[in-house]
């Protein structure tokens, strides 16, 4: 079966392209053109039966990825499925299973089976678990792992093929060295074996596997900077040049490609990084981790990174990989997933509004109108996280009667500015002032905005997703498991 890229080049509008056009509210032919030119990707493994197709490209709504996964010390299948469905519920457009512990096959298979969004992986992690020492990883083992994951239905894979022997000395003067897990593993393999990166030497064979299953490349930034001091250095940009070459090789094999971007970058360098990637990689979609614009806030890196993510998306990055409050500190749980997604949905939406994405601001306008009218229930419904908005309001004014109140507990009755303004306008209508009444109403049903820029978040077609196992409650409610 041909890939989405091959079909697009043939002039065929696929069912996935039709669905993407519906979600983006655009012409299916435009989607086909963007995919054919390599400017957008639709990660759709032939074997992912529960998938609701989506698109990643700078001409479409900015997307958000959520990293989940079990570690060697923490988490299990139940926890991972809870994190998966928390991510989907709170608006993740894709998820990456970064598991390094537990039954990797079981966890990955379950994620694919129960996910309506594309699932990504980093196959080098599984390869490491198959050997006693990193140096024992063989070319054959890597290809076996990659093919096995492709057969399971994984939609895209991070492949750190741009880390080469000649690049490693360029990292010697860094403050934090190589911070990518995949990059550090491959650097160790290269050093211990005295051979070139096997993902680089076997890249064309990997392309053949990807083409067979329509797996999308996410070309990994194994030499990304891990602190501000290392940003935009020679090592980072040398790898980027190699990723540009690999992008064109993958395209030659009919394989879709997106390129991963840096992790820690000062604010004033973010846009330049995005523009450089777009030039070097011929416009292939850019998928960025953050970037974090300061290194001083452990525990709050969902904020430090969302600032950089907004700037990156405004400059043309197509997908943002979220960072949770646990970044650099520990394995995220379901609540961290929720907080990370909130920060990144805000970043993505803010960038779409700033970029003038059609209809994107309608959501903001509709919520502002509800706020001015003290329509509390509509405010909650329109909120990015309705449960959180309702919870915070009800902590101090829980009664139903307060859902009609013209104030909240922050200002109270006498000092509510919007109540004062409304009263002044009503008095003006009676001939006692000069202010005119405000009469605006935004109809979100008629908005041309892409689905990611309209409420509610997490609206994927889950009709092909099996019912969750009984032991999983994706939204954090306690419920005893059956004996």
Short mmCIF file of C-alpha atoms in Angstrom, two decimals, residues 27-439:
data_model
loop_
_atom_site.label_atom_id
_atom_site.label_comp_id
_atom_site.label_asym_id
_atom_site.label_seq_id
_atom_site.Cartn_x
_atom_site.Cartn_y
_atom_site.Cartn_z
CA UNK A 27 -9.77 22.32 0.78
CA UNK A 28 -8.68 18.65 0.58
CA UNK A 29 -6.64 19.52 -2.52
CA UNK A 30 -4.62 21.98 -0.44
CA UNK A 31 -3.84 19.22 2.05
CA UNK A 32 -2.71 16.95 -0.80
CA UNK A 33 -0.44 19.65 -2.23
CA UNK A 34 1.20 20.30 1.14
CA UNK A 35 1.84 16.60 1.71
CA UNK A 36 3.13 16.11 -1.85
CA UNK A 37 5.62 18.94 -1.38
CA UNK A 38 6.85 17.57 1.95
CA UNK A 39 5.60 20.66 3.77
CA UNK A 40 3.14 18.63 5.87
CA UNK A 41 2.82 15.07 7.15
CA UNK A 42 -0.15 12.89 8.05
CA UNK A 43 1.27 10.19 10.38
CA UNK A 44 -0.91 7.18 9.57
CA UNK A 45 0.56 3.71 9.91
CA UNK A 46 -1.49 1.27 7.82
CA UNK A 47 -1.92 -0.86 10.97
CA UNK A 48 -3.26 1.80 13.35
CA UNK A 49 -6.96 0.94 13.10
CA UNK A 50 -8.26 3.32 15.79
CA UNK A 51 -6.56 6.42 14.34
CA UNK A 52 -8.37 9.69 13.62
CA UNK A 53 -5.99 11.29 11.06
CA UNK A 54 -4.39 14.67 11.74
CA UNK A 55 -1.83 16.82 9.95
CA UNK A 56 1.42 18.50 11.00
CA UNK A 57 2.51 21.44 8.88
CA UNK A 58 3.13 25.15 9.28
CA UNK A 59 0.13 26.03 7.07
CA UNK A 60 -2.23 24.27 9.48
CA UNK A 61 -3.19 24.70 13.12
CA UNK A 62 -0.23 24.29 15.49
CA UNK A 63 -0.22 20.80 17.00
CA UNK A 64 0.88 19.55 20.43
CA UNK A 65 2.53 16.25 21.32
CA UNK A 66 2.46 14.68 24.78
CA UNK A 67 5.29 12.40 25.89
CA UNK A 68 4.21 9.48 28.05
CA UNK A 69 5.88 6.21 28.98
CA UNK A 70 7.03 3.91 31.75
CA UNK A 71 10.51 4.12 33.26
CA UNK A 72 12.74 1.41 34.66
CA UNK A 73 11.58 2.27 38.18
CA UNK A 74 8.07 3.65 37.80
CA UNK A 75 4.72 3.07 36.08
CA UNK A 76 2.85 0.11 34.59
CA UNK A 77 0.27 -0.63 31.91
CA UNK A 78 -2.63 0.78 33.94
CA UNK A 79 -0.76 4.02 34.63
CA UNK A 80 0.29 4.35 31.00
CA UNK A 81 -3.24 3.94 29.67
CA UNK A 82 -4.43 6.51 32.21
CA UNK A 83 -1.76 8.93 30.98
CA UNK A 84 -2.66 8.19 27.35
CA UNK A 85 -6.31 9.00 27.84
CA UNK A 86 -5.59 12.00 30.05
CA UNK A 87 -3.41 13.30 27.20
CA UNK A 88 -6.12 12.73 24.60
CA UNK A 89 -8.83 14.23 26.82
CA UNK A 90 -6.85 17.42 27.42
CA UNK A 91 -6.00 17.99 23.78
CA UNK A 92 -2.86 16.11 22.72
CA UNK A 93 -2.73 15.81 18.93
CA UNK A 94 -0.16 13.01 19.14
CA UNK A 95 1.49 11.00 21.92
CA UNK A 96 4.97 9.55 22.14
CA UNK A 97 5.52 6.32 24.06
CA UNK A 98 8.98 6.82 25.55
CA UNK A 99 8.86 3.74 27.76
CA UNK A 100 12.19 2.37 28.93
CA UNK A 101 10.87 -0.09 31.51
CA UNK A 102 8.14 -2.66 31.98
CA UNK A 103 6.77 -4.84 29.19
CA UNK A 104 7.56 -2.51 26.28
CA UNK A 105 5.68 -4.57 23.70
CA UNK A 106 2.55 -4.76 25.83
CA UNK A 107 2.56 -1.05 26.66
CA UNK A 108 3.22 0.00 23.06
CA UNK A 109 0.59 -2.35 21.65
CA UNK A 110 -1.98 -1.03 24.13
CA UNK A 111 -1.14 2.59 23.33
CA UNK A 112 -1.67 1.97 19.61
CA UNK A 113 -4.86 0.01 20.20
CA UNK A 114 -6.49 2.60 22.47
CA UNK A 115 -5.21 5.81 20.89
CA UNK A 116 -7.25 7.85 18.39
CA UNK A 117 -4.18 10.07 17.87
CA UNK A 118 -0.88 9.15 16.18
CA UNK A 119 1.57 7.25 18.40
CA UNK A 120 5.32 7.86 18.20
CA UNK A 121 8.26 5.96 19.65
CA UNK A 122 12.06 6.07 19.92
CA UNK A 123 13.19 2.58 18.83
CA UNK A 124 16.73 2.93 20.17
CA UNK A 125 15.23 2.68 23.69
CA UNK A 126 13.91 -0.81 23.05
CA UNK A 127 17.19 -1.84 21.42
CA UNK A 128 19.06 -0.90 24.59
CA UNK A 129 16.80 -3.14 26.69
CA UNK A 130 17.63 -6.11 24.43
CA UNK A 131 21.36 -6.13 25.25
CA UNK A 132 23.61 -6.10 28.31
CA UNK A 133 25.80 -3.31 26.98
CA UNK A 134 25.06 -0.52 24.49
CA UNK A 135 28.07 -1.57 22.40
CA UNK A 136 26.38 -4.93 21.75
CA UNK A 137 23.57 -3.36 19.71
CA UNK A 138 23.89 -4.60 16.13
CA UNK A 139 22.64 -3.16 12.86
CA UNK A 140 20.41 -6.20 12.51
CA UNK A 141 18.90 -5.70 15.98
CA UNK A 142 18.06 -2.08 15.23
CA UNK A 143 16.31 -3.00 11.99
CA UNK A 144 14.45 -5.81 13.77
CA UNK A 145 13.21 -3.44 16.49
CA UNK A 146 12.17 -0.79 13.98
CA UNK A 147 10.32 -3.28 11.81
CA UNK A 148 8.59 -4.83 14.84
CA UNK A 149 7.33 -1.46 16.03
CA UNK A 150 6.18 -0.56 12.52
CA UNK A 151 4.22 -3.81 12.36
CA UNK A 152 2.56 -2.95 15.70
CA UNK A 153 1.10 0.20 14.14
CA UNK A 154 3.43 2.96 15.39
CA UNK A 155 2.76 6.07 13.28
CA UNK A 156 6.06 7.92 13.61
CA UNK A 157 9.47 7.20 15.07
CA UNK A 158 12.27 9.40 16.33
CA UNK A 159 15.43 8.23 14.61
CA UNK A 160 18.67 9.89 15.71
CA UNK A 161 20.44 9.28 12.41
CA UNK A 162 22.06 12.72 12.31
CA UNK A 163 24.53 12.01 15.13
CA UNK A 164 27.71 11.08 13.26
CA UNK A 165 31.31 10.40 14.22
CA UNK A 166 32.53 13.73 12.91
CA UNK A 167 29.99 15.64 15.02
CA UNK A 168 30.90 14.21 18.42
CA UNK A 169 34.09 16.26 19.02
CA UNK A 170 32.03 19.41 18.49
CA UNK A 171 30.26 18.76 21.82
CA UNK A 172 33.47 18.78 23.88
CA UNK A 173 33.23 22.40 25.02
CA UNK A 174 29.62 22.25 26.14
CA UNK A 175 28.34 22.83 29.66
CA UNK A 176 25.91 19.90 29.54
CA UNK A 177 27.33 17.69 26.78
CA UNK A 178 24.81 15.48 24.99
CA UNK A 179 21.42 15.63 26.73
CA UNK A 180 19.29 13.64 24.30
CA UNK A 181 18.82 10.09 25.57
CA UNK A 182 18.98 8.71 22.05
CA UNK A 183 21.90 10.95 21.14
CA UNK A 184 23.93 9.93 24.18
CA UNK A 185 23.26 6.22 23.57
CA UNK A 186 24.42 6.46 19.96
CA UNK A 187 27.43 8.55 20.89
CA UNK A 188 28.44 5.86 23.36
CA UNK A 189 27.93 3.17 20.69
CA UNK A 190 30.09 5.09 18.21
CA UNK A 191 32.86 5.62 20.77
CA UNK A 192 32.93 2.02 21.97
CA UNK A 193 32.74 0.42 18.52
CA UNK A 194 34.78 2.94 16.55
CA UNK A 195 32.14 2.78 13.83
CA UNK A 196 29.65 5.18 12.26
CA UNK A 197 26.15 5.58 13.70
CA UNK A 198 24.22 2.47 12.58
CA UNK A 199 21.03 4.51 12.11
CA UNK A 200 22.95 6.66 9.64
CA UNK A 201 24.58 3.80 7.74
CA UNK A 202 21.31 1.83 7.57
CA UNK A 203 19.11 4.84 6.87
CA UNK A 204 17.96 3.71 3.43
CA UNK A 205 16.96 0.29 4.77
CA UNK A 206 14.99 2.05 7.49
CA UNK A 207 13.32 4.11 4.75
CA UNK A 208 12.20 0.88 3.07
CA UNK A 209 10.59 -0.35 6.30
CA UNK A 210 8.90 3.01 6.84
CA UNK A 211 7.61 3.09 3.27
CA UNK A 212 6.06 -0.36 3.63
CA UNK A 213 4.03 0.65 6.70
CA UNK A 214 3.76 4.41 6.08
CA UNK A 215 5.67 5.32 9.22
CA UNK A 216 6.68 8.98 9.36
CA UNK A 217 10.23 9.97 10.27
CA UNK A 218 10.73 12.32 13.16
CA UNK A 219 14.42 12.99 12.59
CA UNK A 220 15.81 13.33 16.10
CA UNK A 221 18.00 16.16 17.31
CA UNK A 222 20.46 14.01 19.24
CA UNK A 223 22.85 16.92 19.70
CA UNK A 224 20.27 19.46 20.81
CA UNK A 225 21.40 21.97 23.44
CA UNK A 226 20.60 21.12 27.05
CA UNK A 227 21.15 24.62 28.42
CA UNK A 228 21.20 28.17 27.15
CA UNK A 229 24.99 28.23 27.03
CA UNK A 230 25.04 25.40 24.46
CA UNK A 231 22.32 26.76 22.18
CA UNK A 232 22.97 27.42 18.49
CA UNK A 233 26.45 25.92 18.66
CA UNK A 234 28.48 24.15 16.01
CA UNK A 235 27.40 20.67 17.08
CA UNK A 236 23.68 21.50 16.90
CA UNK A 237 23.92 23.04 13.45
CA UNK A 238 26.25 20.37 12.05
CA UNK A 239 23.65 17.75 12.95
CA UNK A 240 20.91 19.90 11.43
CA UNK A 241 22.78 19.97 8.12
CA UNK A 242 22.89 16.17 8.17
CA UNK A 243 19.17 16.04 8.97
CA UNK A 244 18.55 18.15 5.86
CA UNK A 245 20.35 15.53 3.75
CA UNK A 246 18.44 12.69 5.41
CA UNK A 247 15.13 14.51 4.80
CA UNK A 248 15.77 14.48 1.07
CA UNK A 249 16.82 10.81 1.17
CA UNK A 250 13.58 9.85 2.92
CA UNK A 251 11.54 11.84 0.41
CA UNK A 252 13.29 9.95 -2.39
CA UNK A 253 11.89 6.76 -0.83
CA UNK A 254 8.37 8.19 -0.58
CA UNK A 255 8.54 8.52 3.22
CA UNK A 256 7.04 11.43 5.16
CA UNK A 257 9.41 13.49 7.32
CA UNK A 258 9.30 15.96 10.17
CA UNK A 259 12.42 17.26 11.89
CA UNK A 260 12.91 17.68 15.63
CA UNK A 261 14.27 20.88 17.10
CA UNK A 262 16.27 22.22 20.03
CA UNK A 263 15.45 22.01 23.72
CA UNK A 264 17.06 25.06 25.41
CA UNK A 265 17.37 28.31 23.43
CA UNK A 266 17.47 31.96 24.57
CA UNK A 267 14.35 33.85 23.58
CA UNK A 268 16.17 36.04 21.05
CA UNK A 269 17.49 33.00 19.16
CA UNK A 270 14.28 30.97 18.85
CA UNK A 271 12.97 32.45 15.59
CA UNK A 272 16.41 32.21 13.96
CA UNK A 273 16.56 28.51 14.86
CA UNK A 274 13.18 27.86 13.24
CA UNK A 275 14.04 29.80 10.11
CA UNK A 276 17.36 27.99 9.78
CA UNK A 277 15.67 24.58 10.00
CA UNK A 278 13.10 25.54 7.38
CA UNK A 279 15.89 26.56 5.01
CA UNK A 280 18.19 23.59 5.63
CA UNK A 281 15.39 20.98 5.54
CA UNK A 282 13.50 22.44 2.56
CA UNK A 283 10.42 23.31 4.57
CA UNK A 284 9.86 19.93 6.23
CA UNK A 285 7.63 20.38 9.32
CA UNK A 286 9.54 21.40 12.43
CA UNK A 287 8.70 19.66 15.72
CA UNK A 288 10.23 21.42 18.74
CA UNK A 289 10.72 20.48 22.38
CA UNK A 290 9.90 23.79 24.05
CA UNK A 291 12.37 25.34 23.70
CA UNK A 292 13.09 26.36 27.29
CA UNK A 293 14.10 30.02 27.35
CA UNK A 294 15.68 29.95 30.81
CA UNK A 295 17.33 27.25 32.92
CA UNK A 296 16.49 28.57 36.39
CA UNK A 297 13.02 27.14 37.07
CA UNK A 298 12.97 23.40 37.86
CA UNK A 299 9.41 22.53 38.77
CA UNK A 300 8.05 25.18 36.41
CA UNK A 301 9.59 24.14 33.11
CA UNK A 302 6.15 23.74 31.54
CA UNK A 303 6.10 27.55 31.78
CA UNK A 304 9.68 28.31 30.74
CA UNK A 305 9.25 26.06 27.73
CA UNK A 306 5.76 27.22 26.75
CA UNK A 307 7.16 30.73 26.36
CA UNK A 308 9.73 29.44 23.87
CA UNK A 309 7.15 27.19 22.22
CA UNK A 310 4.88 30.15 21.49
CA UNK A 311 7.76 32.01 19.87
CA UNK A 312 8.79 28.93 17.87
CA UNK A 313 5.25 28.32 16.58
CA UNK A 314 4.91 31.98 15.70
CA UNK A 315 8.10 31.64 13.61
CA UNK A 316 6.82 28.55 11.78
CA UNK A 317 7.25 25.45 13.97
CA UNK A 318 4.40 23.06 13.16
CA UNK A 319 4.22 20.90 16.30
CA UNK A 320 5.20 21.53 19.91
CA UNK A 321 6.36 18.76 22.21
CA UNK A 322 5.05 19.57 25.64
CA UNK A 323 7.15 19.80 28.78
CA UNK A 324 5.59 19.01 32.16
CA UNK A 325 6.36 20.47 35.60
CA UNK A 326 8.37 17.30 36.29
CA UNK A 327 10.90 17.96 33.49
CA UNK A 328 14.45 17.32 34.76
CA UNK A 329 13.00 16.11 38.08
CA UNK A 330 10.96 12.93 37.69
CA UNK A 331 8.51 10.81 35.71
CA UNK A 332 5.27 12.72 34.99
CA UNK A 333 1.98 11.36 36.29
CA UNK A 334 -1.50 12.00 34.88
CA UNK A 335 -1.83 15.38 36.61
CA UNK A 336 1.53 16.51 35.22
CA UNK A 337 0.33 15.47 31.76
CA UNK A 338 -2.73 17.67 32.27
CA UNK A 339 -0.66 20.68 33.36
CA UNK A 340 1.83 20.25 30.53
CA UNK A 341 -0.91 20.03 27.95
CA UNK A 342 -2.67 23.12 29.28
CA UNK A 343 0.55 25.13 28.97
CA UNK A 344 1.17 23.91 25.43
CA UNK A 345 -2.37 24.21 24.16
CA UNK A 346 -2.15 27.84 25.30
CA UNK A 347 1.18 28.25 23.50
CA UNK A 348 -0.11 26.70 20.28
CA UNK A 349 -3.34 28.71 20.29
CA UNK A 350 -1.59 31.96 21.14
CA UNK A 351 0.78 31.46 18.20
CA UNK A 352 -2.10 30.68 15.84
CA UNK A 353 -3.85 33.87 16.92
CA UNK A 354 -0.64 35.90 16.50
CA UNK A 355 -0.08 34.40 13.05
CA UNK A 356 -3.58 35.37 11.95
CA UNK A 357 -4.70 31.77 11.45
CA UNK A 358 -8.20 31.97 10.05
CA UNK A 359 -10.84 32.00 12.77
CA UNK A 360 -8.37 31.25 15.57
CA UNK A 361 -9.36 34.29 17.66
CA UNK A 362 -13.07 33.47 17.49
CA UNK A 363 -12.64 31.21 20.51
CA UNK A 364 -11.10 34.07 22.51
CA UNK A 365 -13.86 36.44 21.44
CA UNK A 366 -16.62 34.01 22.39
CA UNK A 367 -15.17 33.44 25.85
CA UNK A 368 -14.65 37.19 26.38
CA UNK A 369 -18.30 37.82 25.53
CA UNK A 370 -19.41 35.16 28.01
CA UNK A 371 -17.16 36.69 30.66
CA UNK A 372 -18.57 40.17 30.13
CA UNK A 373 -22.11 38.83 30.35
CA UNK A 374 -21.32 36.88 33.54
CA UNK A 375 -22.44 33.73 31.75
CA UNK A 376 -20.44 31.48 34.05
CA UNK A 377 -21.62 28.17 32.62
CA UNK A 378 -20.66 29.21 29.10
CA UNK A 379 -17.29 30.45 30.36
CA UNK A 380 -16.65 27.00 31.81
CA UNK A 381 -17.77 25.26 28.63
CA UNK A 382 -15.52 27.45 26.48
CA UNK A 383 -12.48 27.17 28.76
CA UNK A 384 -9.41 25.26 27.61
CA UNK A 385 -9.81 23.10 30.73
CA UNK A 386 -13.49 23.40 31.76
CA UNK A 387 -13.10 21.22 34.85
CA UNK A 388 -10.28 23.38 36.21
CA UNK A 389 -12.11 26.66 35.54
CA UNK A 390 -15.27 25.41 37.27
CA UNK A 391 -13.25 23.99 40.19
CA UNK A 392 -11.45 27.30 40.84
CA UNK A 393 -14.66 29.32 40.66
CA UNK A 394 -16.52 26.95 42.97
CA UNK A 395 -13.82 26.88 45.63
CA UNK A 396 -15.17 30.17 46.99
CA UNK A 397 -18.63 30.50 45.40
CA UNK A 398 -19.93 26.94 45.04
CA UNK A 399 -23.68 27.46 45.01
CA UNK A 400 -25.78 27.35 41.86
CA UNK A 401 -27.03 30.84 42.62
CA UNK A 402 -23.49 32.13 42.06
CA UNK A 403 -23.61 30.84 38.47
CA UNK A 404 -25.93 33.82 37.87
CA UNK A 405 -23.92 36.31 39.93
CA UNK A 406 -22.44 39.46 38.40
CA UNK A 407 -19.19 39.10 40.32
CA UNK A 408 -16.63 36.55 41.48
CA UNK A 409 -14.72 36.30 44.76
CA UNK A 410 -11.72 38.24 43.45
CA UNK A 411 -13.44 41.66 43.33
CA UNK A 412 -16.77 41.02 44.99
CA UNK A 413 -19.90 42.98 44.19
CA UNK A 414 -18.74 46.55 44.74
CA UNK A 415 -15.41 46.39 42.91
CA UNK A 416 -16.26 44.25 39.86
CA UNK A 417 -15.13 46.37 36.92
CA UNK A 418 -17.34 44.65 34.35
CA UNK A 419 -20.41 45.03 36.57
CA UNK A 420 -19.59 48.74 37.02
CA UNK A 421 -19.10 49.15 33.27
CA UNK A 422 -22.39 47.38 32.48
CA UNK A 423 -24.27 49.58 34.94
CA UNK A 424 -22.75 52.69 33.36
CA UNK A 425 -23.78 51.59 29.88
CA UNK A 426 -27.29 50.78 31.03
CA UNK A 427 -27.54 54.23 32.57
CA UNK A 428 -26.33 55.76 29.29
CA UNK A 429 -29.13 53.98 27.44
CA UNK A 430 -31.54 55.70 29.80
CA UNK A 431 -30.08 59.02 28.75
CA UNK A 432 -27.82 59.58 31.73
CA UNK A 433 -24.39 59.10 30.06
CA UNK A 434 -22.40 58.73 26.87
CA UNK A 435 -21.39 55.04 26.83
CA UNK A 436 -23.06 52.76 24.31
CA UNK A 437 -24.24 49.23 25.01
CA UNK A 438 -22.00 46.39 23.82
CA UNK A 439 -23.78 43.95 21.54
#
